[in-house]
mmCIF file of N, CA and C in Angstrom:
data_model
loop_
_atom_site.group_PDB
_atom_site.id
_atom_site.type_symbol
_atom_site.label_atom_id
_atom_site.label_comp_id
_atom_site.label_asym_id
_atom_site.label_seq_id
_atom_site.Cartn_x
_atom_site.Cartn_y
_atom_site.Cartn_z
ATOM 1 N N MET A 1 -30.197 -0.618 -6.236
ATOM 2 C CA MET A 1 -28.762 -0.815 -6.143
ATOM 3 C C MET A 1 -28.450 -1.638 -4.901
ATOM 4 N N LYS A 2 -27.518 -2.533 -5.040
ATOM 5 C CA LYS A 2 -27.133 -3.398 -3.925
ATOM 6 C C LYS A 2 -26.224 -2.646 -2.968
ATOM 7 N N LYS A 3 -26.391 -2.930 -1.701
ATOM 8 C CA LYS A 3 -25.507 -2.389 -0.677
ATOM 9 C C LYS A 3 -24.316 -3.313 -0.535
ATOM 10 N N ILE A 4 -23.197 -2.763 -0.267
ATOM 11 C CA ILE A 4 -22.027 -3.594 0.011
ATOM 12 C C ILE A 4 -21.763 -3.509 1.506
ATOM 13 N N ILE A 5 -21.826 -4.645 2.132
ATOM 14 C CA ILE A 5 -21.539 -4.727 3.561
ATOM 15 C C ILE A 5 -20.277 -5.549 3.718
ATOM 16 N N PHE A 6 -19.389 -5.029 4.447
ATOM 17 C CA PHE A 6 -18.110 -5.708 4.611
ATOM 18 C C PHE A 6 -18.057 -6.399 5.961
ATOM 19 N N PHE A 7 -17.846 -7.685 5.913
ATOM 20 C CA PHE A 7 -17.705 -8.499 7.107
ATOM 21 C C PHE A 7 -16.229 -8.815 7.225
ATOM 22 N N ILE A 8 -15.666 -8.387 8.283
ATOM 23 C CA ILE A 8 -14.230 -8.518 8.410
ATOM 24 C C ILE A 8 -13.897 -9.373 9.624
ATOM 25 N N VAL A 9 -13.180 -10.436 9.363
ATOM 26 C CA VAL A 9 -12.760 -11.318 10.439
ATOM 27 C C VAL A 9 -11.247 -11.242 10.536
ATOM 28 N N PHE A 10 -10.752 -10.988 11.703
ATOM 29 C CA PHE A 10 -9.319 -10.925 11.908
ATOM 30 C C PHE A 10 -8.898 -12.040 12.846
ATOM 31 N N VAL A 11 -7.850 -12.742 12.478
ATOM 32 C CA VAL A 11 -7.327 -13.800 13.326
ATOM 33 C C VAL A 11 -5.973 -13.326 13.832
ATOM 34 N N PHE A 12 -6.025 -12.318 14.683
ATOM 35 C CA PHE A 12 -4.811 -11.785 15.263
ATOM 36 C C PHE A 12 -5.140 -10.943 16.473
ATOM 37 N N THR A 13 -4.158 -10.530 17.186
ATOM 38 C CA THR A 13 -4.382 -9.793 18.414
ATOM 39 C C THR A 13 -4.568 -8.307 18.170
ATOM 40 N N CYS A 14 -3.788 -7.735 17.294
ATOM 41 C CA CYS A 14 -3.934 -6.322 16.989
ATOM 42 C C CYS A 14 -4.465 -6.159 15.576
ATOM 43 N N ILE A 15 -4.940 -4.964 15.251
ATOM 44 C CA ILE A 15 -5.549 -4.747 13.943
ATOM 45 C C ILE A 15 -4.948 -3.512 13.243
ATOM 46 N N VAL A 16 -5.149 -3.286 12.081
ATOM 47 C CA VAL A 16 -4.736 -2.545 10.910
ATOM 48 C C VAL A 16 -4.429 -1.021 10.978
ATOM 49 N N ALA A 17 -3.899 -0.257 9.847
ATOM 50 C CA ALA A 17 -3.519 1.159 9.951
ATOM 51 C C ALA A 17 -3.224 1.978 8.710
ATOM 52 N N ASN A 18 -2.310 2.965 8.783
ATOM 53 C CA ASN A 18 -2.063 3.911 7.703
ATOM 54 C C ASN A 18 -0.569 4.029 7.398
ATOM 55 N N ALA A 19 -0.241 4.601 6.230
ATOM 56 C CA ALA A 19 1.167 4.750 5.844
ATOM 57 C C ALA A 19 1.430 6.161 5.345
ATOM 58 N N GLN A 20 2.698 6.487 5.057
ATOM 59 C CA GLN A 20 3.055 7.848 4.707
ATOM 60 C C GLN A 20 3.042 8.082 3.206
ATOM 61 N N THR A 21 3.858 7.382 2.438
ATOM 62 C CA THR A 21 3.891 7.534 0.989
ATOM 63 C C THR A 21 3.220 6.313 0.400
ATOM 64 N N GLN A 22 2.011 6.507 -0.136
ATOM 65 C CA GLN A 22 1.229 5.355 -0.542
ATOM 66 C C GLN A 22 0.252 5.689 -1.657
ATOM 67 N N THR A 23 -0.205 4.641 -2.329
ATOM 68 C CA THR A 23 -1.295 4.744 -3.283
ATOM 69 C C THR A 23 -2.415 3.871 -2.742
ATOM 70 N N THR A 24 -3.536 4.468 -2.393
ATOM 71 C CA THR A 24 -4.643 3.733 -1.806
ATOM 72 C C THR A 24 -5.355 2.900 -2.859
ATOM 73 N N ILE A 25 -5.594 1.638 -2.532
ATOM 74 C CA ILE A 25 -6.321 0.723 -3.408
ATOM 75 C C ILE A 25 -7.788 0.687 -3.013
ATOM 76 N N GLY A 26 -8.066 0.653 -1.722
ATOM 77 C CA GLY A 26 -9.444 0.603 -1.247
ATOM 78 C C GLY A 26 -9.541 0.923 0.223
ATOM 79 N N LYS A 27 -10.731 1.386 0.610
ATOM 80 C CA LYS A 27 -11.015 1.698 2.007
ATOM 81 C C LYS A 27 -12.319 0.985 2.360
ATOM 82 N N PHE A 28 -12.319 0.234 3.467
ATOM 83 C CA PHE A 28 -13.464 -0.572 3.856
ATOM 84 C C PHE A 28 -13.869 -0.246 5.287
ATOM 85 N N ILE A 29 -15.116 0.163 5.473
ATOM 86 C CA ILE A 29 -15.638 0.473 6.798
ATOM 87 C C ILE A 29 -15.824 -0.836 7.568
ATOM 88 N N ILE A 30 -15.386 -0.867 8.809
ATOM 89 C CA ILE A 30 -15.529 -2.067 9.634
ATOM 90 C C ILE A 30 -16.915 -2.058 10.267
ATOM 91 N N VAL A 31 -17.728 -3.046 9.928
ATOM 92 C CA VAL A 31 -19.056 -3.179 10.524
ATOM 93 C C VAL A 31 -19.125 -4.380 11.461
ATOM 94 N N GLU A 32 -18.226 -5.326 11.279
ATOM 95 C CA GLU A 32 -18.159 -6.478 12.167
ATOM 96 C C GLU A 32 -16.706 -6.908 12.278
ATOM 97 N N ALA A 33 -16.252 -7.126 13.505
ATOM 98 C CA ALA A 33 -14.864 -7.538 13.721
ATOM 99 C C ALA A 33 -14.798 -8.546 14.856
ATOM 100 N N ASN A 34 -14.075 -9.629 14.619
ATOM 101 C CA ASN A 34 -13.841 -10.653 15.637
ATOM 102 C C ASN A 34 -12.343 -10.859 15.760
ATOM 103 N N ILE A 35 -11.866 -10.839 16.992
ATOM 104 C CA ILE A 35 -10.448 -11.041 17.247
ATOM 105 C C ILE A 35 -10.322 -12.200 18.226
ATOM 106 N N ASN A 36 -9.644 -13.247 17.785
ATOM 107 C CA ASN A 36 -9.469 -14.441 18.619
ATOM 108 C C ASN A 36 -10.798 -14.926 19.198
ATOM 109 N N GLY A 37 -11.847 -14.890 18.374
ATOM 110 C CA GLY A 37 -13.156 -15.395 18.780
ATOM 111 C C GLY A 37 -14.007 -14.433 19.586
ATOM 112 N N LEU A 38 -13.511 -13.247 19.881
ATOM 113 C CA LEU A 38 -14.280 -12.260 20.642
ATOM 114 C C LEU A 38 -14.834 -11.189 19.708
ATOM 115 N N ASP A 39 -16.055 -10.744 19.976
ATOM 116 C CA ASP A 39 -16.727 -9.757 19.138
ATOM 117 C C ASP A 39 -16.302 -8.336 19.534
ATOM 118 N N TYR A 40 -15.652 -7.643 18.609
ATOM 119 C CA TYR A 40 -15.221 -6.259 18.813
ATOM 120 C C TYR A 40 -15.961 -5.305 17.877
ATOM 121 N N SER A 41 -17.073 -5.731 17.313
ATOM 122 C CA SER A 41 -17.790 -4.954 16.305
ATOM 123 C C SER A 41 -18.183 -3.562 16.805
ATOM 124 N N GLU A 42 -18.822 -3.486 17.962
ATOM 125 C CA GLU A 42 -19.278 -2.199 18.485
ATOM 126 C C GLU A 42 -18.099 -1.256 18.731
ATOM 127 N N TYR A 43 -17.018 -1.782 19.257
ATOM 128 C CA TYR A 43 -15.821 -0.984 19.511
ATOM 129 C C TYR A 43 -15.327 -0.320 18.226
ATOM 130 N N TYR A 44 -15.214 -1.106 17.139
ATOM 131 C CA TYR A 44 -14.719 -0.565 15.874
ATOM 132 C C TYR A 44 -15.705 0.403 15.240
ATOM 133 N N ARG A 45 -16.993 0.134 15.369
ATOM 134 C CA ARG A 45 -17.984 1.079 14.834
ATOM 135 C C ARG A 45 -17.922 2.402 15.595
ATOM 136 N N ASN A 46 -17.822 2.354 16.919
ATOM 137 C CA ASN A 46 -17.748 3.573 17.733
ATOM 138 C C ASN A 46 -16.498 4.395 17.436
ATOM 139 N N LYS A 47 -15.402 3.736 17.094
ATOM 140 C CA LYS A 47 -14.143 4.428 16.786
ATOM 141 C C LYS A 47 -14.045 4.818 15.311
ATOM 142 N N LYS A 48 -15.118 4.549 14.531
ATOM 143 C CA LYS A 48 -15.155 4.854 13.085
ATOM 144 C C LYS A 48 -14.046 4.102 12.350
ATOM 145 N N GLY A 49 -13.804 2.869 12.766
ATOM 146 C CA GLY A 49 -12.714 2.073 12.210
ATOM 147 C C GLY A 49 -12.892 1.706 10.751
ATOM 148 N N TYR A 50 -11.794 1.688 10.050
ATOM 149 C CA TYR A 50 -11.801 1.233 8.663
ATOM 150 C C TYR A 50 -10.471 0.567 8.326
ATOM 151 N N ILE A 51 -10.532 -0.242 7.270
ATOM 152 C CA ILE A 51 -9.362 -0.932 6.744
ATOM 153 C C ILE A 51 -8.965 -0.241 5.450
ATOM 154 N N ALA A 52 -7.689 0.034 5.280
ATOM 155 C CA ALA A 52 -7.190 0.601 4.026
ATOM 156 C C ALA A 52 -6.179 -0.364 3.420
ATOM 157 N N LEU A 53 -6.360 -0.648 2.153
ATOM 158 C CA LEU A 53 -5.376 -1.413 1.391
ATOM 159 C C LEU A 53 -4.636 -0.420 0.520
ATOM 160 N N PHE A 54 -3.314 -0.515 0.495
ATOM 161 C CA PHE A 54 -2.538 0.446 -0.274
ATOM 162 C C PHE A 54 -1.234 -0.172 -0.741
ATOM 163 N N VAL A 55 -0.572 0.524 -1.631
ATOM 164 C CA VAL A 55 0.751 0.140 -2.118
ATOM 165 C C VAL A 55 1.716 1.195 -1.605
ATOM 166 N N ASP A 56 2.808 0.757 -0.977
ATOM 167 C CA ASP A 56 3.761 1.718 -0.423
ATOM 168 C C ASP A 56 4.718 2.235 -1.499
ATOM 169 N N ALA A 57 5.668 3.043 -1.100
ATOM 170 C CA ALA A 57 6.615 3.657 -2.039
ATOM 171 C C ALA A 57 7.443 2.619 -2.791
ATOM 172 N N ASP A 58 7.649 1.436 -2.182
ATOM 173 C CA ASP A 58 8.400 0.357 -2.834
ATOM 174 C C ASP A 58 7.507 -0.549 -3.671
ATOM 175 N N LYS A 59 6.228 -0.168 -3.825
ATOM 176 C CA LYS A 59 5.229 -0.931 -4.599
ATOM 177 C C LYS A 59 4.835 -2.240 -3.926
ATOM 178 N N ASP A 60 5.043 -2.344 -2.614
ATOM 179 C CA ASP A 60 4.633 -3.530 -1.871
ATOM 180 C C ASP A 60 3.198 -3.353 -1.376
ATOM 181 N N PRO A 61 2.379 -4.420 -1.430
ATOM 182 C CA PRO A 61 1.009 -4.316 -0.920
ATOM 183 C C PRO A 61 1.021 -4.208 0.599
ATOM 184 N N CYS A 62 0.160 -3.342 1.114
ATOM 185 C CA CYS A 62 0.112 -3.081 2.552
ATOM 186 C C CYS A 62 -1.328 -2.984 3.031
ATOM 187 N N LEU A 63 -1.474 -3.065 4.329
ATOM 188 C CA LEU A 63 -2.769 -2.982 4.976
ATOM 189 C C LEU A 63 -2.650 -2.024 6.151
ATOM 190 N N ALA A 64 -3.711 -1.278 6.394
ATOM 191 C CA ALA A 64 -3.743 -0.378 7.539
ATOM 192 C C ALA A 64 -5.088 -0.506 8.238
ATOM 193 N N ASN A 65 -5.074 -0.536 9.551
ATOM 194 C CA ASN A 65 -6.279 -0.519 10.374
ATOM 195 C C ASN A 65 -6.302 0.841 11.047
ATOM 196 N N VAL A 66 -7.281 1.642 10.709
ATOM 197 C CA VAL A 66 -7.321 3.021 11.183
ATOM 198 C C VAL A 66 -8.557 3.220 12.050
ATOM 199 N N MET A 67 -8.365 3.859 13.199
ATOM 200 C CA MET A 67 -9.483 4.213 14.065
ATOM 201 C C MET A 67 -9.383 5.700 14.384
ATOM 202 N N PRO A 68 -9.977 6.547 13.527
ATOM 203 C CA PRO A 68 -9.867 7.992 13.704
ATOM 204 C C PRO A 68 -10.352 8.493 15.068
ATOM 205 N N MET A 69 -11.414 7.918 15.598
ATOM 206 C CA MET A 69 -11.940 8.370 16.884
ATOM 207 C C MET A 69 -11.119 7.829 18.055
ATOM 208 N N GLY A 70 -10.210 6.934 17.803
ATOM 209 C CA GLY A 70 -9.352 6.387 18.848
ATOM 210 C C GLY A 70 -7.926 6.852 18.718
ATOM 211 N N ASP A 71 -7.664 7.665 17.680
ATOM 212 C CA ASP A 71 -6.325 8.176 17.410
ATOM 213 C C ASP A 71 -5.290 7.054 17.428
ATOM 214 N N SER A 72 -5.645 5.941 16.773
ATOM 215 C CA SER A 72 -4.701 4.833 16.712
ATOM 216 C C SER A 72 -4.786 4.143 15.364
ATOM 217 N N GLN A 73 -3.704 3.515 15.010
ATOM 218 C CA GLN A 73 -3.650 2.755 13.777
ATOM 219 C C GLN A 73 -2.499 1.764 13.831
ATOM 220 N N SER A 74 -2.622 0.765 12.988
ATOM 221 C CA SER A 74 -1.557 -0.208 12.782
ATOM 222 C C SER A 74 -1.388 -0.331 11.283
ATOM 223 N N TYR A 75 -0.176 -0.576 10.833
ATOM 224 C CA TYR A 75 0.056 -0.638 9.393
ATOM 225 C C TYR A 75 1.234 -1.550 9.108
ATOM 226 N N GLY A 76 1.277 -2.054 7.872
ATOM 227 C CA GLY A 76 2.404 -2.885 7.488
ATOM 228 C C GLY A 76 2.169 -3.634 6.196
ATOM 229 N N LYS A 77 3.181 -4.399 5.803
ATOM 230 C CA LYS A 77 3.160 -5.111 4.525
ATOM 231 C C LYS A 77 2.386 -6.422 4.616
ATOM 232 N N ILE A 78 1.845 -6.825 3.460
ATOM 233 C CA ILE A 78 1.091 -8.067 3.299
ATOM 234 C C ILE A 78 1.974 -9.079 2.577
ATOM 235 N N TYR A 79 1.973 -10.324 3.082
ATOM 236 C CA TYR A 79 2.739 -11.407 2.461
ATOM 237 C C TYR A 79 1.841 -12.627 2.259
ATOM 238 N N SER A 80 2.200 -13.459 1.301
ATOM 239 C CA SER A 80 1.528 -14.747 1.068
ATOM 240 C C SER A 80 0.020 -14.597 0.879
ATOM 241 N N LEU A 81 -0.379 -13.671 0.035
ATOM 242 C CA LEU A 81 -1.795 -13.406 -0.218
ATOM 243 C C LEU A 81 -2.435 -14.545 -1.000
ATOM 244 N N LYS A 82 -3.587 -15.019 -0.506
ATOM 245 C CA LYS A 82 -4.388 -16.032 -1.201
ATOM 246 C C LYS A 82 -5.813 -15.503 -1.316
ATOM 247 N N TYR A 83 -6.468 -15.831 -2.437
ATOM 248 C CA TYR A 83 -7.820 -15.333 -2.703
ATOM 249 C C TYR A 83 -8.732 -16.473 -3.134
ATOM 250 N N GLN A 84 -9.968 -16.419 -2.674
ATOM 251 C CA GLN A 84 -11.004 -17.336 -3.147
ATOM 252 C C GLN A 84 -12.299 -16.546 -3.260
ATOM 253 N N GLY A 85 -12.950 -16.619 -4.418
ATOM 254 C CA GLY A 85 -14.210 -15.923 -4.626
ATOM 255 C C GLY A 85 -15.348 -16.903 -4.813
ATOM 256 N N MET A 86 -16.529 -16.505 -4.342
ATOM 257 C CA MET A 86 -17.725 -17.323 -4.513
ATOM 258 C C MET A 86 -18.813 -16.444 -5.117
ATOM 259 N N GLU A 87 -19.379 -16.887 -6.222
ATOM 260 C CA GLU A 87 -20.420 -16.122 -6.899
ATOM 261 C C GLU A 87 -21.732 -16.190 -6.128
ATOM 262 N N GLU A 88 -22.579 -15.201 -6.368
ATOM 263 C CA GLU A 88 -23.896 -15.167 -5.746
ATOM 264 C C GLU A 88 -24.768 -16.289 -6.311
ATOM 265 N N THR A 89 -25.527 -16.915 -5.429
ATOM 266 C CA THR A 89 -26.495 -17.937 -5.833
ATOM 267 C C THR A 89 -27.822 -17.615 -5.153
ATOM 268 N N ASN A 90 -28.789 -18.501 -5.296
ATOM 269 C CA ASN A 90 -30.079 -18.315 -4.627
ATOM 270 C C ASN A 90 -29.961 -18.437 -3.112
ATOM 271 N N THR A 91 -28.903 -19.066 -2.634
ATOM 272 C CA THR A 91 -28.761 -19.320 -1.196
ATOM 273 C C THR A 91 -27.611 -18.569 -0.527
ATOM 274 N N ARG A 92 -26.806 -17.821 -1.289
ATOM 275 C CA ARG A 92 -25.700 -17.085 -0.663
ATOM 276 C C ARG A 92 -25.376 -15.820 -1.463
ATOM 277 N N TYR A 93 -24.785 -14.867 -0.752
ATOM 278 C CA TYR A 93 -24.330 -13.625 -1.370
ATOM 279 C C TYR A 93 -22.965 -13.836 -2.018
ATOM 280 N N GLU A 94 -22.625 -12.956 -2.946
ATOM 281 C CA GLU A 94 -21.273 -12.967 -3.519
ATOM 282 C C GLU A 94 -20.284 -12.701 -2.385
ATOM 283 N N THR A 95 -19.251 -13.533 -2.294
ATOM 284 C CA THR A 95 -18.306 -13.440 -1.182
ATOM 285 C C THR A 95 -16.875 -13.556 -1.692
ATOM 286 N N HIS A 96 -16.000 -12.755 -1.105
ATOM 287 C CA HIS A 96 -14.581 -12.767 -1.458
ATOM 288 C C HIS A 96 -13.777 -13.016 -0.185
ATOM 289 N N TYR A 97 -12.908 -14.031 -0.222
ATOM 290 C CA TYR A 97 -12.067 -14.399 0.916
ATOM 291 C C TYR A 97 -10.606 -14.094 0.590
ATOM 292 N N TYR A 98 -9.965 -13.353 1.464
ATOM 293 C CA TYR A 98 -8.538 -13.056 1.328
ATOM 294 C C TYR A 98 -7.848 -13.532 2.601
ATOM 295 N N THR A 99 -6.792 -14.311 2.458
ATOM 296 C CA THR A 99 -5.983 -14.698 3.614
ATOM 297 C C THR A 99 -4.537 -14.311 3.327
ATOM 298 N N PHE A 100 -3.862 -13.839 4.359
ATOM 299 C CA PHE A 100 -2.481 -13.395 4.180
ATOM 300 C C PHE A 100 -1.812 -13.216 5.530
ATOM 301 N N ASN A 101 -0.510 -13.068 5.496
ATOM 302 C CA ASN A 101 0.261 -12.699 6.683
ATOM 303 C C ASN A 101 0.483 -11.197 6.627
ATOM 304 N N TRP A 102 0.434 -10.589 7.773
ATOM 305 C CA TRP A 102 0.552 -9.138 7.871
ATOM 306 C C TRP A 102 1.623 -8.796 8.902
ATOM 307 N N GLU A 103 2.665 -8.108 8.460
ATOM 308 C CA GLU A 103 3.728 -7.646 9.352
ATOM 309 C C GLU A 103 3.402 -6.209 9.725
ATOM 310 N N TYR A 104 2.994 -5.990 10.967
ATOM 311 C CA TYR A 104 2.437 -4.698 11.358
ATOM 312 C C TYR A 104 3.269 -3.967 12.411
ATOM 313 N N GLU A 105 2.977 -2.683 12.505
ATOM 314 C CA GLU A 105 3.524 -1.819 13.555
ATOM 315 C C GLU A 105 2.390 -0.938 14.046
ATOM 316 N N ASN A 106 2.274 -0.783 15.365
ATOM 317 C CA ASN A 106 1.250 0.070 15.955
ATOM 318 C C ASN A 106 1.801 1.473 16.167
ATOM 319 N N THR A 107 0.994 2.483 15.870
ATOM 320 C CA THR A 107 1.426 3.857 16.134
ATOM 321 C C THR A 107 1.218 4.238 17.593
ATOM 322 N N TYR A 108 0.318 3.562 18.274
ATOM 323 C CA TYR A 108 -0.043 3.949 19.633
ATOM 324 C C TYR A 108 0.872 3.361 20.707
ATOM 325 N N ASP A 109 1.621 2.294 20.391
ATOM 326 C CA ASP A 109 2.536 1.739 21.391
ATOM 327 C C ASP A 109 3.852 1.237 20.788
ATOM 328 N N SER A 110 4.051 1.444 19.501
ATOM 329 C CA SER A 110 5.271 1.060 18.777
ATOM 330 C C SER A 110 5.545 -0.443 18.769
ATOM 331 N N LYS A 111 4.573 -1.267 19.162
ATOM 332 C CA LYS A 111 4.766 -2.714 19.093
ATOM 333 C C LYS A 111 4.670 -3.175 17.646
ATOM 334 N N THR A 112 5.399 -4.257 17.342
ATOM 335 C CA THR A 112 5.383 -4.833 16.005
ATOM 336 C C THR A 112 5.100 -6.328 16.115
ATOM 337 N N GLY A 113 4.735 -6.925 14.984
ATOM 338 C CA GLY A 113 4.489 -8.357 14.989
ATOM 339 C C GLY A 113 4.060 -8.847 13.624
ATOM 340 N N ILE A 114 3.813 -10.132 13.541
ATOM 341 C CA ILE A 114 3.301 -10.754 12.323
ATOM 342 C C ILE A 114 2.072 -11.555 12.724
ATOM 343 N N CYS A 115 1.014 -11.424 11.954
ATOM 344 C CA CYS A 115 -0.198 -12.171 12.261
ATOM 345 C C CYS A 115 -0.842 -12.697 10.991
ATOM 346 N N ALA A 116 -1.661 -13.730 11.149
ATOM 347 C CA ALA A 116 -2.433 -14.285 10.044
ATOM 348 C C ALA A 116 -3.763 -13.545 9.994
ATOM 349 N N VAL A 117 -4.170 -13.126 8.807
ATOM 350 C CA VAL A 117 -5.397 -12.350 8.640
ATOM 351 C C VAL A 117 -6.316 -13.057 7.657
ATOM 352 N N GLU A 118 -7.594 -13.072 7.980
ATOM 353 C CA GLU A 118 -8.626 -13.514 7.049
ATOM 354 C C GLU A 118 -9.572 -12.340 6.870
ATOM 355 N N LEU A 119 -9.684 -11.856 5.655
ATOM 356 C CA LEU A 119 -10.551 -10.734 5.324
ATOM 357 C C LEU A 119 -11.667 -11.280 4.449
ATOM 358 N N VAL A 120 -12.912 -11.112 4.892
ATOM 359 C CA VAL A 120 -14.062 -11.634 4.164
ATOM 360 C C VAL A 120 -14.934 -10.458 3.749
ATOM 361 N N LEU A 121 -15.150 -10.303 2.448
ATOM 362 C CA LEU A 121 -16.000 -9.245 1.916
ATOM 363 C C LEU A 121 -17.255 -9.896 1.361
ATOM 364 N N ILE A 122 -18.415 -9.473 1.869
ATOM 365 C CA ILE A 122 -19.689 -10.036 1.436
ATOM 366 C C ILE A 122 -20.487 -8.938 0.757
ATOM 367 N N LYS A 123 -20.876 -9.164 -0.472
ATOM 368 C CA LYS A 123 -21.652 -8.181 -1.224
ATOM 369 C C LYS A 123 -23.125 -8.503 -1.054
ATOM 370 N N LYS A 124 -23.859 -7.602 -0.381
ATOM 371 C CA LYS A 124 -25.292 -7.810 -0.136
ATOM 372 C C LYS A 124 -26.107 -6.792 -0.888
#
């Protein structure tokens, strides 16, 4: 059986979270994370970080960045979602690219903002 390893690249300053009334679509363990070109992979692994995709009570797609060991999360709606998939070949793994804007709020400092996100899922 193939392992699924999720490579997650974020092009923003803050990262993802949880919501109150929601239907979870997927949960992805963070194994690699880069923020503004800096490697935060070990930090997210140590905090048991994961990304949750969900639909809120208004049926809007949302994203959450949750760090249970850090008691922090960011959450919010997804806008302008674009997808590109690449099939597995002899020279590359199956890869899924998602880009979107994310309007987030942090639970740990109540800051809000909008950022561009690139989420890359690589099936190994």
